[in-house]
Structures are given as structure tokens and as C-alpha cells.
PDB file of C-alpha atoms in Angstrom:
ATOM      1  CA  MET A  21    -121.349 -17.570   1.700  1.00  0.00           C
ATOM      2  CA  LYS A  22    -121.708 -14.421   2.606  1.00  0.00           C
ATOM      3  CA  GLN A  23    -118.300 -13.152   3.825  1.00  0.00           C
ATOM      4  CA  GLU A  24    -116.407 -14.827   1.269  1.00  0.00           C
ATOM      5  CA  LYS A  25    -118.977 -12.971  -1.923  1.00  0.00           C
ATOM      6  CA  ARG A  26    -117.937  -9.500   0.195  1.00  0.00           C
ATOM      7  CA  TYR A  27    -114.279 -10.538  -0.288  1.00  0.00           C
ATOM      8  CA  PHE A  28    -114.505 -11.206  -3.202  1.00  0.00           C
ATOM      9  CA  LEU A  29    -117.262  -8.037  -4.528  1.00  0.00           C
ATOM     10  CA  ILE A  30    -113.803  -6.157  -2.134  1.00  0.00           C
ATOM     11  CA  VAL A  31    -110.940  -7.211  -4.637  1.00  0.00           C
ATOM     12  CA  SER A  32    -112.807  -6.203  -7.585  1.00  0.00           C
ATOM     13  CA  LEU A  33    -113.519  -3.453  -6.474  1.00  0.00           C
ATOM     14  CA  ASN A  34    -110.132  -2.945  -6.005  1.00  0.00           C
ATOM     15  CA  LEU A  35    -108.962  -4.196  -9.687  1.00  0.00           C
ATOM     16  CA  CYS A  36    -111.468  -1.505 -10.801  1.00  0.00           C
ATOM     17  CA  VAL A  37    -110.046   1.554  -9.164  1.00  0.00           C
ATOM     18  CA  LEU A  38    -106.443   0.189  -9.930  1.00  0.00           C
ATOM     19  CA  CYS A  39    -107.706  -0.020 -13.696  1.00  0.00           C
ATOM     20  CA  PHE A  40    -109.114   2.911 -14.217  1.00  0.00           C
ATOM     21  CA  ILE A  41    -105.953   4.757 -12.571  1.00  0.00           C
ATOM     22  CA  LEU A  42    -103.958   2.682 -14.631  1.00  0.00           C
ATOM     23  CA  GLN A  43    -105.992   4.137 -17.290  1.00  0.00           C
ATOM     24  CA  ILE A  44    -106.439   7.656 -16.606  1.00  0.00           C
ATOM     25  CA  ASP A  45    -103.044   7.908 -16.859  1.00  0.00           C
ATOM     26  CA  LYS A  46    -102.406   6.843 -19.835  1.00  0.00           C
ATOM     27  CA  CYS A  47    -104.636   8.653 -21.613  1.00  0.00           C
ATOM     28  CA  SER A  48    -103.530  11.646 -20.350  1.00  0.00           C
ATOM     29  CA  ALA A  49     -99.710  11.643 -20.595  1.00  0.00           C
ATOM     30  CA  VAL A  50     -98.643  13.973 -21.790  1.00  0.00           C
ATOM     31  CA  ASP A  51     -95.128  14.659 -23.536  1.00  0.00           C
ATOM     32  CA  PRO A  52     -92.493  15.900 -20.647  1.00  0.00           C
ATOM     33  CA  GLN A  53     -90.838  18.156 -23.549  1.00  0.00           C
ATOM     34  CA  PHE A  54     -94.032  20.066 -23.368  1.00  0.00           C
ATOM     35  CA  VAL A  55     -94.661  20.221 -20.405  1.00  0.00           C
ATOM     36  CA  VAL A  56     -90.843  21.767 -19.820  1.00  0.00           C
ATOM     37  CA  CYS A  57     -91.065  24.718 -23.021  1.00  0.00           C
ATOM     38  CA  ASN A  58     -94.464  25.078 -21.522  1.00  0.00           C
ATOM     39  CA  LYS A  59     -92.865  27.167 -18.611  1.00  0.00           C
ATOM     40  CA  SER A  60     -92.725  30.970 -18.911  1.00  0.00           C
ATOM     41  CA  VAL A  61     -89.679  31.700 -17.652  1.00  0.00           C
ATOM     42  CA  ASN A  62     -89.001  35.488 -17.920  1.00  0.00           C
ATOM     43  CA  CYS A  63     -86.644  37.801 -16.259  1.00  0.00           C
ATOM     44  CA  LYS A  64     -87.931  39.935 -12.787  1.00  0.00           C
ATOM     45  CA  TYR A  65     -87.218  43.457 -15.895  1.00  0.00           C
ATOM     46  CA  GLY A  66     -87.557  43.706 -19.756  1.00  0.00           C
ATOM     47  CA  PRO A  67     -89.281  42.098 -22.015  1.00  0.00           C
ATOM     48  CA  ARG A  68     -90.754  38.894 -22.887  1.00  0.00           C
ATOM     49  CA  ILE A  69     -88.944  35.351 -23.780  1.00  0.00           C
ATOM     50  CA  SER A  70     -90.071  33.298 -25.769  1.00  0.00           C
ATOM     51  CA  PHE A  71     -88.559  31.499 -29.184  1.00  0.00           C
ATOM     52  CA  PRO A  72     -86.785  31.303 -30.548  1.00  0.00           C
ATOM     53  CA  PHE A  73     -85.176  33.109 -27.483  1.00  0.00           C
ATOM     54  CA  TYR A  74     -84.381  30.524 -23.854  1.00  0.00           C
ATOM     55  CA  ILE A  75     -82.822  31.451 -20.728  1.00  0.00           C
ATOM     56  CA  GLU A  76     -80.218  29.202 -19.965  1.00  0.00           C
ATOM     57  CA  ASP A  77     -79.547  27.403 -16.674  1.00  0.00           C
ATOM     58  CA  VAL A  78     -83.389  28.264 -15.904  1.00  0.00           C
ATOM     59  CA  GLN A  79     -85.070  26.628 -19.394  1.00  0.00           C
ATOM     60  CA  GLU A  80     -83.502  23.813 -21.578  1.00  0.00           C
ATOM     61  CA  SER A  81     -81.835  24.416 -24.272  1.00  0.00           C
ATOM     62  CA  TYR A  82     -84.080  22.594 -26.670  1.00  0.00           C
ATOM     63  CA  CYS A  83     -86.910  25.154 -25.957  1.00  0.00           C
ATOM     64  CA  GLY A  84     -85.203  28.109 -27.566  1.00  0.00           C
ATOM     65  CA  TYR A  85     -82.594  28.017 -31.050  1.00  0.00           C
ATOM     66  CA  PRO A  86     -79.090  27.692 -30.611  1.00  0.00           C
ATOM     67  CA  GLY A  87     -77.100  31.086 -30.414  1.00  0.00           C
ATOM     68  CA  PHE A  88     -80.098  32.757 -28.653  1.00  0.00           C
ATOM     69  CA  GLY A  89     -79.406  31.160 -25.090  1.00  0.00           C
ATOM     70  CA  LEU A  90     -80.121  34.694 -23.036  1.00  0.00           C
ATOM     71  CA  ASN A  91     -79.201  35.219 -18.920  1.00  0.00           C
ATOM     72  CA  CYS A  92     -80.207  37.241 -16.328  1.00  0.00           C
ATOM     73  CA  SER A  93     -78.519  39.551 -14.652  1.00  0.00           C
ATOM     74  CA  GLU A  94     -77.623  40.602 -11.213  1.00  0.00           C
ATOM     75  CA  GLN A  95     -79.775  43.455 -11.228  1.00  0.00           C
ATOM     76  CA  GLY A  96     -82.577  41.284 -13.359  1.00  0.00           C
ATOM     77  CA  PHE A  97     -82.479  42.678 -17.027  1.00  0.00           C
ATOM     78  CA  PRO A  98     -82.046  39.806 -19.592  1.00  0.00           C
ATOM     79  CA  VAL A  99     -78.532  40.146 -20.749  1.00  0.00           C
ATOM     80  CA  VAL A 100     -77.346  38.556 -23.756  1.00  0.00           C
ATOM     81  CA  HIS A 101     -73.000  37.831 -24.371  1.00  0.00           C
ATOM     82  CA  ILE A 102     -71.316  39.084 -28.095  1.00  0.00           C
ATOM     83  CA  ALA A 103     -67.683  38.594 -28.762  1.00  0.00           C
ATOM     84  CA  GLY A 104     -66.800  39.608 -24.726  1.00  0.00           C
ATOM     85  CA  ASN A 105     -69.103  42.393 -24.258  1.00  0.00           C
ATOM     86  CA  GLU A 106     -72.404  41.921 -22.369  1.00  0.00           C
ATOM     87  CA  TYR A 107     -75.184  43.708 -23.881  1.00  0.00           C
ATOM     88  CA  VAL A 108     -79.470  44.489 -22.365  1.00  0.00           C
ATOM     89  CA  VAL A 109     -82.336  43.533 -24.018  1.00  0.00           C
ATOM     90  CA  GLU A 110     -84.109  46.136 -24.299  1.00  0.00           C
ATOM     91  CA  ASP A 111     -86.493  45.282 -26.923  1.00  0.00           C
ATOM     92  CA  ILE A 112     -88.225  42.389 -28.683  1.00  0.00           C
ATOM     93  CA  ARG A 113     -90.187  42.623 -31.308  1.00  0.00           C
ATOM     94  CA  TYR A 114     -91.380  38.611 -32.426  1.00  0.00           C
ATOM     95  CA  GLN A 115     -93.142  39.987 -35.704  1.00  0.00           C
ATOM     96  CA  ASP A 116     -90.398  41.370 -37.553  1.00  0.00           C
ATOM     97  CA  HIS A 117     -87.931  39.058 -35.882  1.00  0.00           C
ATOM     98  CA  THR A 118     -85.523  41.661 -33.979  1.00  0.00           C
ATOM     99  CA  PHE A 119     -84.078  43.240 -30.726  1.00  0.00           C
ATOM    100  CA  GLN A 120     -82.435  46.059 -28.947  1.00  0.00           C
ATOM    101  CA  LEU A 121     -79.618  45.652 -27.475  1.00  0.00           C
ATOM    102  CA  LYS A 122     -77.696  48.422 -25.670  1.00  0.00           C
ATOM    103  CA  ASN A 123     -73.775  47.282 -23.805  1.00  0.00           C
ATOM    104  CA  SER A 124     -74.779  47.145 -20.186  1.00  0.00           C
ATOM    105  CA  ILE A 125     -71.114  49.244 -18.981  1.00  0.00           C
ATOM    106  CA  PHE A 126     -74.333  51.448 -19.818  1.00  0.00           C
ATOM    107  CA  ASN A 127     -77.323  50.694 -18.598  1.00  0.00           C
ATOM    108  CA  SER A 128     -79.993  52.923 -16.999  1.00  0.00           C
ATOM    109  CA  SER A 129     -78.533  52.110 -13.146  1.00  0.00           C
ATOM    110  CA  VAL A 130     -74.784  53.857 -14.701  1.00  0.00           C
ATOM    111  CA  ARG A 131     -74.161  57.555 -15.057  1.00  0.00           C
ATOM    112  CA  ASN A 132     -71.217  56.671 -16.696  1.00  0.00           C
ATOM    113  CA  GLY A 133     -69.427  53.014 -18.156  1.00  0.00           C
ATOM    114  CA  CYS A 134     -65.805  52.316 -18.567  1.00  0.00           C
ATOM    115  CA  VAL A 135     -65.214  52.602 -22.008  1.00  0.00           C
ATOM    116  CA  SER A 136     -61.757  51.332 -21.520  1.00  0.00           C
ATOM    117  CA  ASP A 137     -64.170  47.940 -20.618  1.00  0.00           C
ATOM    118  CA  ILE A 138     -65.725  47.755 -24.638  1.00  0.00           C
ATOM    119  CA  LYS A 139     -64.264  44.872 -26.567  1.00  0.00           C
ATOM    120  CA  ASN A 140     -64.603  45.006 -30.248  1.00  0.00           C
ATOM    121  CA  ILE A 141     -68.015  43.489 -31.880  1.00  0.00           C
ATOM    122  CA  SER A 142     -68.476  40.666 -34.009  1.00  0.00           C
ATOM    123  CA  LEU A 143     -70.787  38.889 -35.149  1.00  0.00           C
ATOM    124  CA  ASP A 144     -69.304  36.076 -36.536  1.00  0.00           C
ATOM    125  CA  ASN A 145     -71.353  32.389 -36.110  1.00  0.00           C
ATOM    126  CA  ARG A 146     -74.470  34.318 -34.591  1.00  0.00           C
ATOM    127  CA  PRO A 147     -77.603  34.447 -36.537  1.00  0.00           C
ATOM    128  CA  PHE A 148     -77.591  37.911 -36.173  1.00  0.00           C
ATOM    129  CA  GLN A 149     -77.212  41.065 -38.301  1.00  0.00           C
ATOM    130  CA  PHE A 150     -77.436  44.499 -38.029  1.00  0.00           C
ATOM    131  CA  VAL A 151     -80.468  46.474 -39.065  1.00  0.00           C
ATOM    132  CA  LYS A 152     -78.871  50.290 -39.363  1.00  0.00           C
ATOM    133  CA  LYS A 153     -75.320  51.062 -38.279  1.00  0.00           C
ATOM    134  CA  SER A 154     -72.858  53.440 -37.279  1.00  0.00           C
ATOM    135  CA  LYS A 155     -69.554  52.566 -35.124  1.00  0.00           C
ATOM    136  CA  ILE A 156     -68.670  54.987 -32.713  1.00  0.00           C
ATOM    137  CA  TYR A 157     -64.772  54.491 -31.843  1.00  0.00           C
ATOM    138  CA  PHE A 158     -62.845  54.563 -29.133  1.00  0.00           C
ATOM    139  CA  LEU A 159     -59.493  55.431 -28.860  1.00  0.00           C
ATOM    140  CA  SER A 160     -57.109  55.734 -25.844  1.00  0.00           C
ATOM    141  CA  LYS A 161     -53.754  55.455 -24.654  1.00  0.00           C
ATOM    142  CA  CYS A 162     -52.660  58.142 -26.493  1.00  0.00           C
ATOM    143  CA  ASN A 163     -49.756  60.540 -26.466  1.00  0.00           C
ATOM    144  CA  GLY A 164     -49.378  64.044 -25.729  1.00  0.00           C
ATOM    145  CA  SER A 165     -49.682  65.396 -28.855  1.00  0.00           C
ATOM    146  CA  ILE A 166     -53.049  66.660 -29.608  1.00  0.00           C
ATOM    147  CA  SER A 167     -54.053  68.533 -32.284  1.00  0.00           C
ATOM    148  CA  GLY A 168     -57.263  71.935 -32.285  1.00  0.00           C
ATOM    149  CA  ASN A 169     -59.456  69.042 -34.517  1.00  0.00           C
ATOM    150  CA  LEU A 170     -58.625  66.565 -32.348  1.00  0.00           C
ATOM    151  CA  SER A 171     -59.260  68.265 -28.921  1.00  0.00           C
ATOM    152  CA  LYS A 172     -63.280  68.460 -29.522  1.00  0.00           C
ATOM    153  CA  HIS A 173     -63.185  64.860 -29.619  1.00  0.00           C
ATOM    154  CA  MET A 174     -61.730  64.076 -25.995  1.00  0.00           C
ATOM    155  CA  ILE A 175     -63.386  62.472 -23.474  1.00  0.00           C
ATOM    156  CA  VAL A 176     -62.683  60.929 -20.198  1.00  0.00           C
ATOM    157  CA  PHE A 177     -62.939  57.177 -20.023  1.00  0.00           C
ATOM    158  CA  GLY A 178     -64.915  57.285 -16.321  1.00  0.00           C
ATOM    159  CA  CYS A 179     -63.610  54.459 -15.271  1.00  0.00           C
ATOM    160  CA  GLY A 180     -63.399  55.898 -11.799  1.00  0.00           C
ATOM    161  CA  GLY A 181     -60.716  54.836  -9.231  1.00  0.00           C
ATOM    162  CA  GLU A 182     -57.303  54.314 -10.278  1.00  0.00           C
ATOM    163  CA  ASN A 183     -58.362  54.542 -14.035  1.00  0.00           C
ATOM    164  CA  GLY A 184     -60.446  58.020 -13.014  1.00  0.00           C
ATOM    165  CA  ASN A 185     -58.351  60.120 -14.719  1.00  0.00           C
ATOM    166  CA  ASP A 186     -57.877  58.209 -18.038  1.00  0.00           C
ATOM    167  CA  TRP A 187     -59.054  60.148 -21.278  1.00  0.00           C
ATOM    168  CA  GLY A 188     -59.027  59.575 -25.084  1.00  0.00           C
ATOM    169  CA  TYR A 189     -61.293  60.064 -28.009  1.00  0.00           C
ATOM    170  CA  ALA A 190     -65.175  59.189 -29.509  1.00  0.00           C
ATOM    171  CA  MET A 191     -64.616  59.700 -33.062  1.00  0.00           C
ATOM    172  CA  PHE A 192     -66.579  58.591 -36.350  1.00  0.00           C
ATOM    173  CA  ALA A 193     -64.391  56.695 -39.051  1.00  0.00           C
ATOM    174  CA  GLU A 194     -65.703  59.424 -41.530  1.00  0.00           C
ATOM    175  CA  ASP A 195     -64.438  62.312 -39.239  1.00  0.00           C
ATOM    176  CA  GLU A 196     -61.186  64.874 -40.593  1.00  0.00           C
ATOM    177  CA  SER A 197     -59.850  64.272 -37.860  1.00  0.00           C
ATOM    178  CA  PHE A 198     -60.143  60.116 -37.499  1.00  0.00           C
ATOM    179  CA  GLU A 199     -56.822  59.113 -39.273  1.00  0.00           C
ATOM    180  CA  SER A 200     -54.814  61.644 -37.168  1.00  0.00           C
ATOM    181  CA  ALA A 201     -56.316  59.932 -33.915  1.00  0.00           C
ATOM    182  CA  LEU A 202     -54.846  56.689 -35.188  1.00  0.00           C
ATOM    183  CA  GLN A 203     -51.151  57.840 -35.500  1.00  0.00           C
ATOM    184  CA  VAL A 204     -51.499  59.299 -31.768  1.00  0.00           C
ATOM    185  CA  CYS A 205     -53.428  56.195 -30.093  1.00  0.00           C
ATOM    186  CA  GLU A 206     -52.361  52.752 -29.467  1.00  0.00           C
ATOM    187  CA  LYS A 207     -55.670  51.049 -29.062  1.00  0.00           C
ATOM    188  CA  HIS A 208     -59.312  51.666 -30.385  1.00  0.00           C
ATOM    189  CA  VAL A 209     -62.692  49.923 -29.999  1.00  0.00           C
ATOM    190  CA  MET A 210     -65.492  50.087 -32.000  1.00  0.00           C
ATOM    191  CA  ALA A 211     -69.024  50.053 -30.396  1.00  0.00           C
ATOM    192  CA  PRO A 212     -72.472  50.168 -32.687  1.00  0.00           C
ATOM    193  CA  VAL A 213     -75.228  52.819 -32.476  1.00  0.00           C
ATOM    194  CA  GLU A 214     -78.252  53.586 -34.175  1.00  0.00           C
ATOM    195  CA  MET A 215     -78.654  56.886 -35.900  1.00  0.00           C
ATOM    196  CA  LEU A 216     -81.617  58.395 -36.025  1.00  0.00           C
ATOM    197  CA  GLY A 217     -83.631  61.001 -38.361  1.00  0.00           C
ATOM    198  CA  ASP A 218     -80.734  63.763 -38.985  1.00  0.00           C
ATOM    199  CA  GLU A 219     -78.539  62.611 -36.470  1.00  0.00           C
ATOM    200  CA  GLY A 220     -76.916  61.335 -39.129  1.00  0.00           C
ATOM    201  CA  SER A 221     -75.074  64.264 -40.941  1.00  0.00           C
ATOM    202  CA  ASN A 222     -74.899  65.953 -36.734  1.00  0.00           C
ATOM    203  CA  ARG A 223     -71.688  64.655 -35.790  1.00  0.00           C
ATOM    204  CA  ASP A 224     -71.651  66.548 -32.303  1.00  0.00           C
ATOM    205  CA  VAL A 225     -74.454  63.689 -31.277  1.00  0.00           C
ATOM    206  CA  ASP A 226     -73.605  63.123 -27.666  1.00  0.00           C
ATOM    207  CA  TYR A 227     -71.936  59.885 -27.909  1.00  0.00           C
ATOM    208  CA  LEU A 228     -73.428  58.544 -23.893  1.00  0.00           C
ATOM    209  CA  VAL A 229     -76.726  59.691 -25.768  1.00  0.00           C
ATOM    210  CA  LEU A 230     -75.796  57.027 -28.824  1.00  0.00           C
ATOM    211  CA  LEU A 231     -74.108  54.425 -26.698  1.00  0.00           C
ATOM    212  CA  ARG A 232     -78.182  54.439 -23.670  1.00  0.00           C
ATOM    213  CA  ARG A 233     -79.858  53.876 -27.140  1.00  0.00           C
ATOM    214  CA  GLY A 234     -77.932  51.305 -28.099  1.00  0.00           C
ATOM    215  CA  PHE A 235     -78.589  49.536 -31.871  1.00  0.00           C
ATOM    216  CA  ARG A 236     -81.377  47.053 -33.502  1.00  0.00           C
ATOM    217  CA  LEU A 237     -79.959  43.016 -34.227  1.00  0.00           C
ATOM    218  CA  LYS A 238     -82.485  41.174 -37.185  1.00  0.00           C
ATOM    219  CA  TRP A 239     -82.540  37.494 -36.182  1.00  0.00           C
ATOM    220  CA  THR A 240     -82.902  34.607 -39.057  1.00  0.00           C
ATOM    221  CA  ALA A 241     -84.596  31.030 -37.413  1.00  0.00           C
ATOM    222  CA  SER A 242     -87.327  28.955 -37.884  1.00  0.00           C
ATOM    223  CA  ASN A 243     -90.816  29.976 -38.216  1.00  0.00           C
ATOM    224  CA  CYS A 244     -92.496  29.686 -35.160  1.00  0.00           C
ATOM    225  CA  SER A 245     -96.067  30.696 -36.281  1.00  0.00           C
ATOM    226  CA  GLU A 246     -97.603  28.223 -37.691  1.00  0.00           C
ATOM    227  CA  CYS A 247     -96.353  25.514 -34.477  1.00  0.00           C
ATOM    228  CA  ALA A 248     -97.761  27.615 -32.214  1.00  0.00           C
ATOM    229  CA  ALA A 249    -101.043  28.096 -33.635  1.00  0.00           C
ATOM    230  CA  SER A 250    -101.607  24.812 -33.362  1.00  0.00           C
ATOM    231  CA  ARG A 251    -101.170  24.976 -29.486  1.00  0.00           C
ATOM    232  CA  GLY A 252     -97.938  23.496 -29.787  1.00  0.00           C
ATOM    233  CA  HIS A 253     -94.572  25.149 -28.175  1.00  0.00           C
ATOM    234  CA  CYS A 254     -91.324  25.799 -30.365  1.00  0.00           C
ATOM    235  CA  GLY A 255     -87.827  24.177 -30.113  1.00  0.00           C
ATOM    236  CA  PHE A 256     -84.761  22.528 -31.836  1.00  0.00           C
ATOM    237  CA  ASP A 257     -83.926  18.769 -31.689  1.00  0.00           C
ATOM    238  CA  ALA A 258     -80.050  19.654 -31.511  1.00  0.00           C
ATOM    239  CA  ILE A 259     -79.108  16.025 -31.989  1.00  0.00           C
ATOM    240  CA  ASN A 260     -80.440  16.150 -35.661  1.00  0.00           C
ATOM    241  CA  TYR A 261     -80.258  19.731 -35.953  1.00  0.00           C
ATOM    242  CA  GLN A 262     -83.991  20.630 -37.071  1.00  0.00           C
ATOM    243  CA  PHE A 263     -86.768  22.437 -35.684  1.00  0.00           C
ATOM    244  CA  LYS A 264     -89.357  20.452 -33.284  1.00  0.00           C
ATOM    245  CA  CYS A 265     -92.816  22.017 -32.615  1.00  0.00           C
ATOM    246  CA  PHE A 266     -93.717  19.831 -29.171  1.00  0.00           C
ATOM    247  CA  CYS A 267     -97.212  19.039 -28.609  1.00  0.00           C
ATOM    248  CA  THR A 268     -99.247  17.094 -26.462  1.00  0.00           C
ATOM    249  CA  ASP A 269     -98.208  13.535 -27.711  1.00  0.00           C
ATOM    250  CA  ARG A 270     -94.958  14.554 -28.770  1.00  0.00           C
ATOM    251  CA  PRO A 271     -92.617  16.002 -30.909  1.00  0.00           C
ATOM    252  CA  HIS A 272     -93.721  17.002 -34.217  1.00  0.00           C
ATOM    253  CA  ALA A 273     -91.575  18.524 -37.560  1.00  0.00           C
ATOM    254  CA  LEU A 274     -94.417  21.806 -38.093  1.00  0.00           C
ATOM    255  CA  SER A 275     -97.287  21.211 -36.276  1.00  0.00           C
ATOM    256  CA  CYS A 276     -99.043  20.063 -33.600  1.00  0.00           C
ATOM    257  CA  LYS A 277    -101.627  17.488 -35.585  1.00  0.00           C
ATOM    258  CA  PRO A 278    -105.156  15.892 -34.087  1.00  0.00           C
ATOM    259  CA  SER A 279    -104.527  13.921 -31.047  1.00  0.00           C
ATOM    260  CA  SER A 280    -104.580  10.190 -31.322  1.00  0.00           C
ATOM    261  CA  LYS A 281    -104.841   9.302 -27.622  1.00  0.00           C
ATOM    262  CA  PRO A 282    -107.618   7.603 -26.580  1.00  0.00           C
ATOM    263  CA  LEU A 283    -110.151   9.267 -24.913  1.00  0.00           C
ATOM    264  CA  CYS A 284    -110.667   8.558 -21.176  1.00  0.00           C
ATOM    265  CA  PRO A 285    -113.552   6.327 -20.969  1.00  0.00           C
ATOM    266  CA  TYR A 286    -116.091   5.879 -18.267  1.00  0.00           C
ATOM    267  CA  LEU A 287    -116.048   2.905 -15.486  1.00  0.00           C
ATOM    268  CA  PRO A 288    -119.253   2.747 -13.787  1.00  0.00           C
ATOM    269  CA  VAL A 289    -118.422   1.552 -10.043  1.00  0.00           C
ATOM    270  CA  ASN A 290    -120.873  -0.066  -7.928  1.00  0.00           C
ATOM    271  CA  PHE A 291    -120.555   0.146  -4.999  1.00  0.00           C
ATOM    272  CA  PRO A 292    -121.473  -3.713  -2.567  1.00  0.00           C
ATOM    273  CA  VAL A 293    -124.828  -2.427  -0.756  1.00  0.00           C
TER     274      VAL A 293
END
């Protein structure tokens, strides 16, 4: 009889422990999207990456906003690809929704980039706008007819190898010789740059300095502040194409609600003596 009682107590104890574990698991379950987007992921160098940006192939796309996917380059910098150009993301200002880009051809690890590799930039179908933009035009495949006015705009493209002696012109559209250059050059591409102070009136600015500085874009995306204030993680539902706030219990429209999860009860366990 005593042995049967002990057996009953052991079985009861095991059942209590099992119920306790199940109850803990139930009350502590967290929405998996909240867990995934809670992980901080950054490149080795560069600014902090947060919504609306996300790192492709490392983070789930729903942790960011469509069109804001970044990659980490082999050198460890965050980069974005626009119209065939790779741009290094040098700075992100989340408060005013702007970020600074420069063509990776002119990254600090490279003294002179290959200008011939630059492609025209287009922001079509991108949620970005130029904050302040001037345009440098690079003209190549030019014939030998060089006037005195054009000679001061001549540059070596610095590609190295068999293209090491390639040359062309770096000009602004406002330069008086621009139309003449178009007559003698077959190819031209535009690179956006940001002019500061009185640089706009000084057309003798070093083009390489401007290219290394890059330009700033302003983005348009859902506001994350209300969700972040409620301790949620901002994301995007691509199926319904709408912003989502990932919370511990489930996704919400704008912000996390007070949790309706049951509190984990204290379950006393009396061990047999």
C-alpha cells in the first residue's frame, strides 16, 4: 500500500511538472517575427542599420521597407545598388529621413576610380529624392579635336590596365563649353554631387573631391516612431502591402497594445517526504 502511494505521488509530481512547463511555454511564447526583427544586424563599417533599411540575405525583408534593402560589401561597408551603380551608404539620419551616398568607385580605399565604370543614375520607382543636387557630366570616346576652352576640362579616367590612358572631359551642364564637348564625344554619363557653400559658383572645383563627398537622398516610408515608442519592431507586410508593428504577441497596425497574455501562475509543488 505504501509503495502504491509513493508511485501515485511520483506520477502526480511528473504531471504537475509537465503542466507547469506547458503553462510557462504558453505564457512566454513570443511572435516569431518580433524575435527575428529584434536582432541587430550591421555591416562591419558604416552607420547603424535600422528600419526602413535592412540587410538583404541576412535579415528577412519584412524587417524593412520595400526598396530599402542594403548589402554589405567585401570591404565591410553598407551599399545600395541603384541603376547599375553601387553606392556606399556613408551616413543615415533617421530623424530627418535622409542618407548620404557616394559611388563605391570612389571609396576611400581607392585613390582614383575608373570614371568609365560610372552609369547614369535614375531614381525611377524608388522612394527617394535628391536633397540638393548638381550634375557632373563625364564625356568619353572623344575625337582629337580639342579647342582651348575644352582642354581645361580634360581628365584621365584612371581605369588602369589597357584603359589606363583613357581620357575625356569632366564638366557641368552650365559650362559654356558643354555643348561643344557633346559635339566631339560619343558617350556621356551623369554623376550627381552635392555642392556646398559657394562651390556652386566656382566651376573649378576638383571633380574627384565632389565624387568622394557624394550626395544626399531623402526617403519616403512609413513612420516608425509610434511603433518604436511602444517597444515594437517596425516592419512591412508584403502580402497586404502595408506597414506592420511587430509586437511580442502578434503584428499590429501601428503600435503594440497592452499585452493580453496570461501571467504565469505560481504553481506550488509539494514533494513527498
